[in-house]
PDB file of N, CA and C in Angstrom:
ATOM      1  N   UNK A  82     -68.262 102.333 -47.270  1.00  0.00           N
ATOM      2  CA  UNK A  82     -68.377 100.881 -48.098  1.00  0.00           C
ATOM      3  C   UNK A  82     -69.745 100.983 -48.929  1.00  0.00           C
ATOM      4  N   UNK A  83     -69.478 100.340 -50.298  1.00  0.00           N
ATOM      5  CA  UNK A  83     -70.522  99.615 -50.946  1.00  0.00           C
ATOM      6  C   UNK A  83     -71.129  98.898 -50.800  1.00  0.00           C
ATOM      7  N   UNK A  84     -72.535  99.510 -51.283  1.00  0.00           N
ATOM      8  CA  UNK A  84     -73.833  98.525 -50.657  1.00  0.00           C
ATOM      9  C   UNK A  84     -74.274  97.625 -51.981  1.00  0.00           C
ATOM     10  N   UNK A  85     -74.522  96.449 -51.611  1.00  0.00           N
ATOM     11  CA  UNK A  85     -74.550  95.894 -52.495  1.00  0.00           C
ATOM     12  C   UNK A  85     -76.508  95.518 -52.730  1.00  0.00           C
ATOM     13  N   UNK A  86     -76.991  95.752 -53.298  1.00  0.00           N
ATOM     14  CA  UNK A  86     -78.436  94.888 -54.061  1.00  0.00           C
ATOM     15  C   UNK A  86     -78.279  93.816 -53.930  1.00  0.00           C
ATOM     16  N   UNK A  87     -79.920  93.513 -53.847  1.00  0.00           N
ATOM     17  CA  UNK A  87     -80.325  92.076 -53.532  1.00  0.00           C
ATOM     18  C   UNK A  87     -81.046  92.047 -55.320  1.00  0.00           C
ATOM     19  N   UNK A  88     -81.161  90.502 -55.137  1.00  0.00           N
ATOM     20  CA  UNK A  88     -81.279  90.156 -56.201  1.00  0.00           C
ATOM     21  C   UNK A  88     -82.698  90.874 -57.105  1.00  0.00           C
ATOM     22  N   UNK A  89     -83.628  91.217 -55.601  1.00  0.00           N
ATOM     23  CA  UNK A  89     -85.235  91.133 -56.092  1.00  0.00           C
ATOM     24  C   UNK A  89     -84.861  93.379 -56.566  1.00  0.00           C
ATOM     25  N   UNK A  90     -83.739  93.664 -55.565  1.00  0.00           N
ATOM     26  CA  UNK A  90     -83.701  95.035 -55.785  1.00  0.00           C
ATOM     27  C   UNK A  90     -83.437  95.185 -57.660  1.00  0.00           C
ATOM     28  N   UNK A  91     -82.578  94.781 -57.934  1.00  0.00           N
ATOM     29  CA  UNK A  91     -81.797  94.730 -58.916  1.00  0.00           C
ATOM     30  C   UNK A  91     -82.409  94.735 -60.275  1.00  0.00           C
ATOM     31  N   UNK A  92     -83.617  93.041 -60.072  1.00  0.00           N
ATOM     32  CA  UNK A  92     -84.367  92.807 -61.172  1.00  0.00           C
ATOM     33  C   UNK A  92     -85.882  94.677 -61.173  1.00  0.00           C
ATOM     34  N   UNK A  93     -85.715  94.815 -59.961  1.00  0.00           N
ATOM     35  CA  UNK A  93     -86.665  96.314 -59.944  1.00  0.00           C
ATOM     36  C   UNK A  93     -86.203  97.214 -60.860  1.00  0.00           C
ATOM     37  N   UNK A  94     -85.094  97.414 -60.439  1.00  0.00           N
ATOM     38  CA  UNK A  94     -84.700  98.031 -61.244  1.00  0.00           C
ATOM     39  C   UNK A  94     -84.323  98.551 -62.493  1.00  0.00           C
ATOM     40  N   UNK A  95     -84.039  96.915 -63.121  1.00  0.00           N
ATOM     41  CA  UNK A  95     -84.037  96.722 -64.208  1.00  0.00           C
ATOM     42  C   UNK A  95     -84.953  97.096 -65.326  1.00  0.00           C
ATOM     43  N   UNK A  96     -86.207  96.491 -64.227  1.00  0.00           N
ATOM     44  CA  UNK A  96     -87.677  96.595 -65.102  1.00  0.00           C
ATOM     45  C   UNK A  96     -88.221  98.015 -65.252  1.00  0.00           C
ATOM     46  N   UNK A  97     -87.579  99.095 -64.413  1.00  0.00           N
ATOM     47  CA  UNK A  97     -88.086 100.413 -64.107  1.00  0.00           C
ATOM     48  C   UNK A  97     -87.181 100.616 -65.534  1.00  0.00           C
ATOM     49  N   UNK A  98     -85.829 100.740 -65.644  1.00  0.00           N
ATOM     50  CA  UNK A  98     -85.218 101.289 -66.551  1.00  0.00           C
ATOM     51  C   UNK A  98     -85.649 100.791 -68.348  1.00  0.00           C
ATOM     52  N   UNK A  99     -86.293  99.478 -68.076  1.00  0.00           N
ATOM     53  CA  UNK A  99     -86.687  99.214 -69.463  1.00  0.00           C
ATOM     54  C   UNK A  99     -87.514  99.735 -69.860  1.00  0.00           C
ATOM     55  N   UNK A 100     -88.499  99.853 -68.718  1.00  0.00           N
ATOM     56  CA  UNK A 100     -89.769 100.779 -68.761  1.00  0.00           C
ATOM     57  C   UNK A 100     -89.838 101.901 -69.244  1.00  0.00           C
ATOM     58  N   UNK A 101     -88.520 102.815 -68.953  1.00  0.00           N
ATOM     59  CA  UNK A 101     -88.386 103.872 -69.008  1.00  0.00           C
ATOM     60  C   UNK A 101     -87.822 103.964 -70.577  1.00  0.00           C
ATOM     61  N   UNK A 102     -86.582 103.812 -71.016  1.00  0.00           N
ATOM     62  CA  UNK A 102     -86.100 103.517 -71.954  1.00  0.00           C
ATOM     63  C   UNK A 102     -87.233 103.295 -73.275  1.00  0.00           C
ATOM     64  N   UNK A 103     -88.857 101.565 -72.549  1.00  0.00           N
ATOM     65  CA  UNK A 103     -89.363 101.647 -73.519  1.00  0.00           C
ATOM     66  C   UNK A 103     -90.213 103.004 -74.027  1.00  0.00           C
ATOM     67  N   UNK A 104     -90.918 103.589 -73.332  1.00  0.00           N
ATOM     68  CA  UNK A 104     -91.689 104.850 -72.847  1.00  0.00           C
ATOM     69  C   UNK A 104     -90.691 105.989 -74.110  1.00  0.00           C
ATOM     70  N   UNK A 105     -89.378 105.824 -73.787  1.00  0.00           N
ATOM     71  CA  UNK A 105     -88.920 107.049 -74.930  1.00  0.00           C
ATOM     72  C   UNK A 105     -88.673 106.716 -75.868  1.00  0.00           C
ATOM     73  N   UNK A 106     -87.832 104.747 -76.387  1.00  0.00           N
ATOM     74  CA  UNK A 106     -88.139 104.732 -77.995  1.00  0.00           C
ATOM     75  C   UNK A 106     -90.042 105.252 -78.288  1.00  0.00           C
ATOM     76  N   UNK A 107     -90.941 105.074 -77.653  1.00  0.00           N
ATOM     77  CA  UNK A 107     -92.168 104.970 -78.460  1.00  0.00           C
ATOM     78  C   UNK A 107     -92.494 106.538 -78.816  1.00  0.00           C
ATOM     79  N   UNK A 108     -92.542 106.747 -77.590  1.00  0.00           N
ATOM     80  CA  UNK A 108     -92.508 108.641 -77.783  1.00  0.00           C
ATOM     81  C   UNK A 108     -92.001 109.167 -78.763  1.00  0.00           C
ATOM     82  N   UNK A 109     -90.836 108.396 -79.189  1.00  0.00           N
ATOM     83  CA  UNK A 109     -89.842 109.629 -80.131  1.00  0.00           C
ATOM     84  C   UNK A 109     -90.714 108.699 -81.974  1.00  0.00           C
ATOM     85  N   UNK A 110     -90.933 107.620 -81.305  1.00  0.00           N
ATOM     86  CA  UNK A 110     -91.188 106.896 -82.879  1.00  0.00           C
ATOM     87  C   UNK A 110     -92.948 107.231 -83.575  1.00  0.00           C
ATOM     88  N   UNK A 111     -93.824 107.496 -81.881  1.00  0.00           N
ATOM     89  CA  UNK A 111     -95.056 107.486 -82.525  1.00  0.00           C
ATOM     90  C   UNK A 111     -96.057 108.810 -81.420  1.00  0.00           C
ATOM     91  N   UNK A 112     -94.867 109.261 -81.404  1.00  0.00           N
ATOM     92  CA  UNK A 112     -94.903 110.807 -80.395  1.00  0.00           C
ATOM     93  C   UNK A 112     -96.129 110.578 -78.553  1.00  0.00           C
ATOM     94  N   UNK A 113     -96.335 111.305 -78.054  1.00  0.00           N
ATOM     95  CA  UNK A 113     -96.432 111.014 -77.345  1.00  0.00           C
ATOM     96  C   UNK A 113     -98.121 110.245 -76.871  1.00  0.00           C
ATOM     97  N   UNK A 114     -98.720 111.466 -77.315  1.00  0.00           N
ATOM     98  CA  UNK A 114    -100.226 111.411 -77.211  1.00  0.00           C
ATOM     99  C   UNK A 114    -101.206 110.113 -77.752  1.00  0.00           C
ATOM    100  N   UNK A 115     -99.956 109.208 -78.588  1.00  0.00           N
ATOM    101  CA  UNK A 115    -100.196 108.444 -79.249  1.00  0.00           C
ATOM    102  C   UNK A 115     -99.582 107.246 -79.265  1.00  0.00           C
ATOM    103  N   UNK A 116     -98.725 107.121 -78.024  1.00  0.00           N
ATOM    104  CA  UNK A 116     -98.465 105.987 -77.213  1.00  0.00           C
ATOM    105  C   UNK A 116     -99.592 105.682 -76.106  1.00  0.00           C
ATOM    106  N   UNK A 117     -99.707 104.840 -75.872  1.00  0.00           N
ATOM    107  CA  UNK A 117    -100.613 103.560 -74.302  1.00  0.00           C
ATOM    108  C   UNK A 117     -99.892 102.898 -74.089  1.00  0.00           C
ATOM    109  N   UNK A 118    -100.154 103.458 -72.262  1.00  0.00           N
ATOM    110  CA  UNK A 118     -99.654 102.524 -71.134  1.00  0.00           C
ATOM    111  C   UNK A 118     -99.194 100.722 -72.151  1.00  0.00           C
ATOM    112  N   UNK A 119    -100.328 100.513 -72.580  1.00  0.00           N
ATOM    113  CA  UNK A 119    -100.693  98.759 -73.259  1.00  0.00           C
ATOM    114  C   UNK A 119     -98.954  98.969 -74.018  1.00  0.00           C
ATOM    115  N   UNK A 120     -98.862 100.294 -74.804  1.00  0.00           N
ATOM    116  CA  UNK A 120     -97.669  99.642 -75.682  1.00  0.00           C
ATOM    117  C   UNK A 120     -96.585  99.556 -75.328  1.00  0.00           C
ATOM    118  N   UNK A 121     -96.189 100.550 -74.017  1.00  0.00           N
ATOM    119  CA  UNK A 121     -95.147 100.149 -73.611  1.00  0.00           C
ATOM    120  C   UNK A 121     -94.879  99.151 -72.551  1.00  0.00           C
ATOM    121  N   UNK A 122     -95.529  98.774 -71.875  1.00  0.00           N
ATOM    122  CA  UNK A 122     -95.804  97.862 -71.040  1.00  0.00           C
ATOM    123  C   UNK A 122     -95.172  96.298 -71.906  1.00  0.00           C
ATOM    124  N   UNK A 123     -95.677  97.001 -72.884  1.00  0.00           N
ATOM    125  CA  UNK A 123     -95.624  95.508 -74.214  1.00  0.00           C
ATOM    126  C   UNK A 123     -94.125  95.524 -74.290  1.00  0.00           C
ATOM    127  N   UNK A 124     -93.480  96.328 -74.846  1.00  0.00           N
ATOM    128  CA  UNK A 124     -92.394  96.828 -75.519  1.00  0.00           C
ATOM    129  C   UNK A 124     -91.370  96.778 -74.208  1.00  0.00           C
ATOM    130  N   UNK A 125     -91.815  96.486 -72.558  1.00  0.00           N
ATOM    131  CA  UNK A 125     -90.568  96.357 -71.459  1.00  0.00           C
ATOM    132  C   UNK A 125     -90.524  94.986 -71.441  1.00  0.00           C
ATOM    133  N   UNK A 126     -92.021  94.272 -72.066  1.00  0.00           N
ATOM    134  CA  UNK A 126     -91.996  92.658 -71.925  1.00  0.00           C
ATOM    135  C   UNK A 126     -92.533  92.771 -70.011  1.00  0.00           C
ATOM    136  N   UNK A 127     -93.308  93.291 -70.193  1.00  0.00           N
ATOM    137  CA  UNK A 127     -93.917  93.607 -68.977  1.00  0.00           C
ATOM    138  C   UNK A 127     -95.655  93.722 -68.837  1.00  0.00           C
ATOM    139  N   UNK A 128     -95.916  92.789 -67.754  1.00  0.00           N
ATOM    140  CA  UNK A 128     -97.703  93.088 -67.706  1.00  0.00           C
ATOM    141  C   UNK A 128     -97.915  95.074 -67.297  1.00  0.00           C
ATOM    142  N   UNK A 129     -99.272  95.227 -68.204  1.00  0.00           N
ATOM    143  CA  UNK A 129    -100.283  96.638 -67.791  1.00  0.00           C
ATOM    144  C   UNK A 129     -99.994  96.945 -66.608  1.00  0.00           C
ATOM    145  N   UNK A 130     -99.964  95.373 -65.587  1.00  0.00           N
ATOM    146  CA  UNK A 130    -100.239  96.241 -64.432  1.00  0.00           C
ATOM    147  C   UNK A 130     -99.170  96.223 -63.580  1.00  0.00           C
ATOM    148  N   UNK A 131     -97.864  96.263 -64.048  1.00  0.00           N
ATOM    149  CA  UNK A 131     -96.256  95.820 -64.119  1.00  0.00           C
ATOM    150  C   UNK A 131     -95.663  97.389 -63.736  1.00  0.00           C
ATOM    151  N   UNK A 132     -96.444  98.499 -65.434  1.00  0.00           N
ATOM    152  CA  UNK A 132     -96.116  99.853 -65.480  1.00  0.00           C
ATOM    153  C   UNK A 132     -96.819 100.205 -64.691  1.00  0.00           C
ATOM    154  N   UNK A 133     -97.580 100.277 -63.561  1.00  0.00           N
ATOM    155  CA  UNK A 133     -98.649 101.125 -62.591  1.00  0.00           C
ATOM    156  C   UNK A 133     -98.338 100.521 -61.292  1.00  0.00           C
ATOM    157  N   UNK A 134     -97.092  99.642 -61.266  1.00  0.00           N
ATOM    158  CA  UNK A 134     -96.707  98.914 -60.077  1.00  0.00           C
ATOM    159  C   UNK A 134     -95.399 100.123 -59.814  1.00  0.00           C
ATOM    160  N   UNK A 135     -95.031 100.807 -60.685  1.00  0.00           N
ATOM    161  CA  UNK A 135     -94.206 101.609 -61.025  1.00  0.00           C
ATOM    162  C   UNK A 135     -94.214 103.464 -61.367  1.00  0.00           C
ATOM    163  N   UNK A 136     -94.909 103.648 -61.916  1.00  0.00           N
ATOM    164  CA  UNK A 136     -95.621 104.919 -62.228  1.00  0.00           C
ATOM    165  C   UNK A 136     -97.312 104.783 -62.353  1.00  0.00           C
ATOM    166  N   UNK A 137     -98.072 106.058 -61.942  1.00  0.00           N
ATOM    167  CA  UNK A 137     -99.166 106.080 -61.177  1.00  0.00           C
ATOM    168  C   UNK A 137     -99.703 105.949 -62.004  1.00  0.00           C
ATOM    169  N   UNK A 138     -99.193 106.922 -63.716  1.00  0.00           N
ATOM    170  CA  UNK A 138     -99.879 107.291 -64.779  1.00  0.00           C
ATOM    171  C   UNK A 138     -98.848 107.216 -65.778  1.00  0.00           C
ATOM    172  N   UNK A 139     -99.638 107.297 -67.312  1.00  0.00           N
ATOM    173  CA  UNK A 139     -98.104 107.595 -68.479  1.00  0.00           C
ATOM    174  C   UNK A 139     -97.030 108.782 -68.044  1.00  0.00           C
ATOM    175  N   UNK A 140     -98.346 110.098 -67.715  1.00  0.00           N
ATOM    176  CA  UNK A 140     -97.699 111.179 -67.102  1.00  0.00           C
ATOM    177  C   UNK A 140     -96.038 111.277 -65.675  1.00  0.00           C
ATOM    178  N   UNK A 141     -96.456 109.894 -65.241  1.00  0.00           N
ATOM    179  CA  UNK A 141     -96.012 110.182 -64.266  1.00  0.00           C
ATOM    180  C   UNK A 141     -94.056 109.698 -65.229  1.00  0.00           C
ATOM    181  N   UNK A 142     -94.045 109.016 -65.917  1.00  0.00           N
ATOM    182  CA  UNK A 142     -92.860 108.669 -66.360  1.00  0.00           C
ATOM    183  C   UNK A 142     -92.192 109.462 -67.169  1.00  0.00           C
ATOM    184  N   UNK A 143     -92.297 110.632 -67.211  1.00  0.00           N
ATOM    185  CA  UNK A 143     -91.782 111.773 -67.603  1.00  0.00           C
ATOM    186  C   UNK A 143     -91.098 112.464 -67.411  1.00  0.00           C
ATOM    187  N   UNK A 144     -91.059 112.956 -66.024  1.00  0.00           N
ATOM    188  CA  UNK A 144     -89.534 113.378 -64.843  1.00  0.00           C
ATOM    189  C   UNK A 144     -88.543 112.207 -64.711  1.00  0.00           C
ATOM    190  N   UNK A 145     -88.538 110.663 -65.110  1.00  0.00           N
ATOM    191  CA  UNK A 145     -87.941 109.695 -65.145  1.00  0.00           C
ATOM    192  C   UNK A 145     -87.678 109.350 -66.367  1.00  0.00           C
ATOM    193  N   UNK A 146     -87.802 110.005 -67.398  1.00  0.00           N
ATOM    194  CA  UNK A 146     -86.778 110.038 -68.864  1.00  0.00           C
ATOM    195  C   UNK A 146     -86.201 111.007 -68.887  1.00  0.00           C
ATOM    196  N   UNK A 147     -86.488 111.997 -68.265  1.00  0.00           N
ATOM    197  CA  UNK A 147     -86.199 113.594 -68.094  1.00  0.00           C
ATOM    198  C   UNK A 147     -84.868 113.322 -67.589  1.00  0.00           C
ATOM    199  N   UNK A 148     -84.470 111.949 -66.491  1.00  0.00           N
ATOM    200  CA  UNK A 148     -83.216 112.163 -65.374  1.00  0.00           C
ATOM    201  C   UNK A 148     -82.672 111.245 -66.257  1.00  0.00           C
ATOM    202  N   UNK A 149     -83.752 110.394 -66.873  1.00  0.00           N
ATOM    203  CA  UNK A 149     -82.213 109.576 -67.673  1.00  0.00           C
ATOM    204  C   UNK A 149     -82.059 110.255 -69.082  1.00  0.00           C
ATOM    205  N   UNK A 150     -82.111 110.772 -69.933  1.00  0.00           N
ATOM    206  CA  UNK A 150     -82.010 111.648 -70.799  1.00  0.00           C
ATOM    207  C   UNK A 150     -80.725 112.553 -69.982  1.00  0.00           C
ATOM    208  N   UNK A 151     -80.758 113.579 -68.463  1.00  0.00           N
ATOM    209  CA  UNK A 151     -80.142 113.944 -68.203  1.00  0.00           C
ATOM    210  C   UNK A 151     -78.908 113.582 -67.823  1.00  0.00           C
ATOM    211  N   UNK A 152     -78.589 112.293 -67.233  1.00  0.00           N
ATOM    212  CA  UNK A 152     -77.650 111.173 -66.774  1.00  0.00           C
ATOM    213  C   UNK A 152     -76.790 111.082 -67.988  1.00  0.00           C
ATOM    214  N   UNK A 153     -77.822 110.443 -69.234  1.00  0.00           N
ATOM    215  CA  UNK A 153     -77.112 110.317 -70.205  1.00  0.00           C
ATOM    216  C   UNK A 153     -76.298 111.107 -70.684  1.00  0.00           C
ATOM    217  N   UNK A 154     -76.576 112.472 -71.262  1.00  0.00           N
ATOM    218  CA  UNK A 154     -75.909 113.528 -71.116  1.00  0.00           C
ATOM    219  C   UNK A 154     -74.889 113.890 -71.071  1.00  0.00           C
ATOM    220  N   UNK A 155     -74.361 114.511 -69.165  1.00  0.00           N
ATOM    221  CA  UNK A 155     -73.565 113.853 -67.929  1.00  0.00           C
ATOM    222  C   UNK A 155     -72.564 113.507 -68.509  1.00  0.00           C
ATOM    223  N   UNK A 156     -73.147 112.257 -68.817  1.00  0.00           N
ATOM    224  CA  UNK A 156     -72.128 110.892 -68.925  1.00  0.00           C
ATOM    225  C   UNK A 156     -71.656 111.022 -70.131  1.00  0.00           C
ATOM    226  N   UNK A 157     -71.877 111.251 -70.934  1.00  0.00           N
ATOM    227  CA  UNK A 157     -70.874 112.164 -72.433  1.00  0.00           C
ATOM    228  C   UNK A 157     -69.923 113.486 -72.552  1.00  0.00           C
ATOM    229  N   UNK A 158     -70.687 114.243 -70.895  1.00  0.00           N
ATOM    230  CA  UNK A 158     -69.659 115.221 -71.366  1.00  0.00           C
ATOM    231  C   UNK A 158     -68.641 115.196 -70.319  1.00  0.00           C
ATOM    232  N   UNK A 159     -68.507 113.696 -69.917  1.00  0.00           N
ATOM    233  CA  UNK A 159     -67.151 113.433 -69.280  1.00  0.00           C
ATOM    234  C   UNK A 159     -66.179 112.868 -70.233  1.00  0.00           C
TER     235      UNK A 159
END
C-alpha cells in the first residue's frame, strides 16, 4: 500500500532537497571552505535559520549530499 505524504511533509522534503542541491552546486563552484551557510540558504531561497532546522552544521549536510549523488548514480546505471 502506497503511503501518501501530507502537503507539509512534501514541502519539508522539497526544502531539504533544495538545500542539498544548493550546497552541492556552491561547493562545486566555490569550494567547501569558501561556502557559507548563508549562501546555501540564499541559493535554496530559505532563511538561514531554516537551514539549521534541517542540518545542525554545514558539515552535517555532507552525508545527505553523498546519499543524493549515490542515488543519482544508481538511477543512471539502471
